[in-house]
mmCIF file of C-alpha atoms in Angstrom:
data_model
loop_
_atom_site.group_PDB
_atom_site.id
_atom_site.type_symbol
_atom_site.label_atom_id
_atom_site.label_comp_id
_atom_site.label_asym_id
_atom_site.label_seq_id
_atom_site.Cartn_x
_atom_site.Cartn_y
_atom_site.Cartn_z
ATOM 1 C CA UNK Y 1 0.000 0.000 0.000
ATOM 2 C CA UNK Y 2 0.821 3.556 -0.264
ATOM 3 C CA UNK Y 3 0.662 6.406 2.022
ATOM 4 C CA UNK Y 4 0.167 9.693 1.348
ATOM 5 C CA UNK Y 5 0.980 13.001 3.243
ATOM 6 C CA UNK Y 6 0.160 16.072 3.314
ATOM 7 C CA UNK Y 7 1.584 19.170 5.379
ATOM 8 C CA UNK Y 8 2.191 22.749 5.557
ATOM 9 C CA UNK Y 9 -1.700 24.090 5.441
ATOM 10 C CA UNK Y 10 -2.516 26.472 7.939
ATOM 11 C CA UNK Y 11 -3.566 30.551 8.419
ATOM 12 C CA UNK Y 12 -2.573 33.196 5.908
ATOM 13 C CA UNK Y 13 -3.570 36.682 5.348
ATOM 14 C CA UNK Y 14 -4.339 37.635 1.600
ATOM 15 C CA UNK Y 15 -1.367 38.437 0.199
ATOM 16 C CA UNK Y 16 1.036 36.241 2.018
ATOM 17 C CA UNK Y 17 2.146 32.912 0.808
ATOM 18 C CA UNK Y 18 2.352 29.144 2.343
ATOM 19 C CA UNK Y 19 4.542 26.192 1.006
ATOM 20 C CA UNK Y 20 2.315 22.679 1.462
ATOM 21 C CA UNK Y 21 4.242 19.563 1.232
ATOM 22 C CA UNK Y 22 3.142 16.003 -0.141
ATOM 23 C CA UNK Y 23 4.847 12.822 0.461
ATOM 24 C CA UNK Y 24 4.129 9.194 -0.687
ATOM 25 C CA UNK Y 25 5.680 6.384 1.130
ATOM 26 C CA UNK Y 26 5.584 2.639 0.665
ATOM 27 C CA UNK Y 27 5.916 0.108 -2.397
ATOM 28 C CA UNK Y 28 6.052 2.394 -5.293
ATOM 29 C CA UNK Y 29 7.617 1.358 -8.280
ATOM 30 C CA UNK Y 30 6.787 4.493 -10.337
ATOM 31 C CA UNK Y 31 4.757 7.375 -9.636
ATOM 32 C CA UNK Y 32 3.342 8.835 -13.134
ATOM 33 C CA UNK Y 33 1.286 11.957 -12.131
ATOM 34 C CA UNK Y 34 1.128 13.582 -8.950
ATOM 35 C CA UNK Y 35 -2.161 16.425 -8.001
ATOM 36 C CA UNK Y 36 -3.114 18.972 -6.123
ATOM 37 C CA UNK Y 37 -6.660 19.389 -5.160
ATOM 38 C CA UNK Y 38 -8.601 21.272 -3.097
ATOM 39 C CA UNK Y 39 -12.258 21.519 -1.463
ATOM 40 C CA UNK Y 40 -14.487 23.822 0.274
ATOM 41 C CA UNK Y 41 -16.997 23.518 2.802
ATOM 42 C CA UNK Y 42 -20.066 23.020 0.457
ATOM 43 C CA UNK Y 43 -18.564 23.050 -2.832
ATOM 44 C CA UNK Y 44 -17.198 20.243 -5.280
ATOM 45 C CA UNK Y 45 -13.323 18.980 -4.879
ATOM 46 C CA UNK Y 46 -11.500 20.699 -7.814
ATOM 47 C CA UNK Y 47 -8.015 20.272 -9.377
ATOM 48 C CA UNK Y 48 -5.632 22.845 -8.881
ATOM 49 C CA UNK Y 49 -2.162 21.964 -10.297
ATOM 50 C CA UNK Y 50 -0.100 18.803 -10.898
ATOM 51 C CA UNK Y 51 2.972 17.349 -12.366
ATOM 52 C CA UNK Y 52 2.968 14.447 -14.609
ATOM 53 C CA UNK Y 53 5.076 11.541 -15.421
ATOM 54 C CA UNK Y 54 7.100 13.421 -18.215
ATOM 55 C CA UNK Y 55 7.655 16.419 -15.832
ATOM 56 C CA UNK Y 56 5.074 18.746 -17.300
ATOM 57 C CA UNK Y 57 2.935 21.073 -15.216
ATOM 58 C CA UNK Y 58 -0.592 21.947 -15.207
ATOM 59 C CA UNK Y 59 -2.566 24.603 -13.560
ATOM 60 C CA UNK Y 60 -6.663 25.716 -12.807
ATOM 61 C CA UNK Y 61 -7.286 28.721 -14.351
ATOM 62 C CA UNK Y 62 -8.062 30.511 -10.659
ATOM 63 C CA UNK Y 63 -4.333 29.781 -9.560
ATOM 64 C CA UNK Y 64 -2.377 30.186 -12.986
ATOM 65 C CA UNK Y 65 0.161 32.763 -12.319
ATOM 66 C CA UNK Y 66 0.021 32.731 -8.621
ATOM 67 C CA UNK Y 67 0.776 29.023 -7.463
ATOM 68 C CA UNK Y 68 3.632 27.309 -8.648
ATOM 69 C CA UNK Y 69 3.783 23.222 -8.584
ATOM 70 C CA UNK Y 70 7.396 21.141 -8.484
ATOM 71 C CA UNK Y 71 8.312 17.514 -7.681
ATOM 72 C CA UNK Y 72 11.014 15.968 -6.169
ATOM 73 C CA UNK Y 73 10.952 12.322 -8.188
ATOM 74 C CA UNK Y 74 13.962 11.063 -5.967
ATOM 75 C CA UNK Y 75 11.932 11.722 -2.411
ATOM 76 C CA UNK Y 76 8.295 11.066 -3.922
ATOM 77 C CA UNK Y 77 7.304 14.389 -2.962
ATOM 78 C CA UNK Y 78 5.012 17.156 -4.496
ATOM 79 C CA UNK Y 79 5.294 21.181 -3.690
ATOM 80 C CA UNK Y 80 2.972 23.087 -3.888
ATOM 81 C CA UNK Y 81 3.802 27.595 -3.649
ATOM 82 C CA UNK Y 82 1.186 29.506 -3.081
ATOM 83 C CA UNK Y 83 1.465 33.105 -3.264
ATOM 84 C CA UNK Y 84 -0.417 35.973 -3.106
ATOM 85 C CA UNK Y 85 -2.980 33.900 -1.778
ATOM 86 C CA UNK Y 86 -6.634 34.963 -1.390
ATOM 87 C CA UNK Y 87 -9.556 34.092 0.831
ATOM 88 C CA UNK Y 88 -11.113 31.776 -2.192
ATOM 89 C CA UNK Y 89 -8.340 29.931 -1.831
ATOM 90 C CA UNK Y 90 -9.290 28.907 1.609
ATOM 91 C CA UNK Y 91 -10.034 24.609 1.227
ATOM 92 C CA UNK Y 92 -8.548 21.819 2.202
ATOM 93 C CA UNK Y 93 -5.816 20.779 0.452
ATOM 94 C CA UNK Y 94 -5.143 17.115 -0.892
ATOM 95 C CA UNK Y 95 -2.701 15.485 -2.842
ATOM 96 C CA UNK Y 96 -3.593 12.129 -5.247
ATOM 97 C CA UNK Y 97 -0.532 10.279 -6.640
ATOM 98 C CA UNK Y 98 -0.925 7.870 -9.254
ATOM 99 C CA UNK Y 99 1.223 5.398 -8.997
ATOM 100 C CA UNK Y 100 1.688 2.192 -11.777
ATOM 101 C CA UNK Y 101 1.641 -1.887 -10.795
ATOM 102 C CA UNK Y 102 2.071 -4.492 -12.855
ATOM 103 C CA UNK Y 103 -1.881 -4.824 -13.037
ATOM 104 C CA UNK Y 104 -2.838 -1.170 -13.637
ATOM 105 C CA UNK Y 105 -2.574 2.103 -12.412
ATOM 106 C CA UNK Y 106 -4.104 2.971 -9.092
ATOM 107 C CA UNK Y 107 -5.071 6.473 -7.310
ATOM 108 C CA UNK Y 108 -3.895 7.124 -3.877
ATOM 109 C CA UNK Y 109 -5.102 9.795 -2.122
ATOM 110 C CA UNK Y 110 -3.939 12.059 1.394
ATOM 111 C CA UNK Y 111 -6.140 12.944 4.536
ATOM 112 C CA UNK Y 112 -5.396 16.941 3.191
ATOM 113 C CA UNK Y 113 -4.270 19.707 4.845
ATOM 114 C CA UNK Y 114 -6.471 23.015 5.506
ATOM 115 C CA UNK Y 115 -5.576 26.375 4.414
ATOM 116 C CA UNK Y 116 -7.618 29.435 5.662
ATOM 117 C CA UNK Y 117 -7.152 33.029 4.323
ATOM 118 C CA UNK Y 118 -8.062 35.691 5.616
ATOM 119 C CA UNK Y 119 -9.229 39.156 4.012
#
């Protein structure tokens, strides 16, 4: 099995900026895209940014330009930068690794961290 972790949520005015931190641990023989995604108290989970398997990066329109995504391959670890951040960004943060088996490709996904901004 895998495990995933998530850290670095927390309390931000608008403006500042927060780092969060995913890890994966356990038998992973390769990871092929990694994801950030985010909910809010009554609203749908939404994607936010990720890295894929050949290193390129992807971004929602509401962060493009503001959060910046990067992957450490050799630690199994996704960044996440958020800056300038803004109280819609207030969610809880998750992080959903794909990782592939010999039978398939399966989803794995972190307990999330919160991040609240204020105005």
């Amino acid at each position: 099995q895998v495990q995933v972790v998530e850290s670095g949520g927390g309390l931000a005015q608008a403006g500042q900026s927060l780092t969060l931190t995913c890890v994966a641990s356990g038998y992973i023989p390769r990871i092929t895209n990694m994801d950030w995604w985010r909910q809010a108290p009554g609203k749908k989970r939404e994607s936010v940014a990720g890295i894929t398997g050949s290193n390129k990066s992807y971004y929602s329109r509401s962060v493009k330009g503001r959060f910046a995504v990067s992957r450490d391959k050799a630690k199994n670890s996704l960044y996440l930068h958020m800056n300038n951040v803004r109280p819609e960004d207030s969610a809880t943060y998750s992080c959903k690794v794909n990782v592939d088996y010999r039978d398939g490709t399966y989803e794995f996904w972190g307990q999330g961290t919160p991040v609240t901004v204020s105005a």
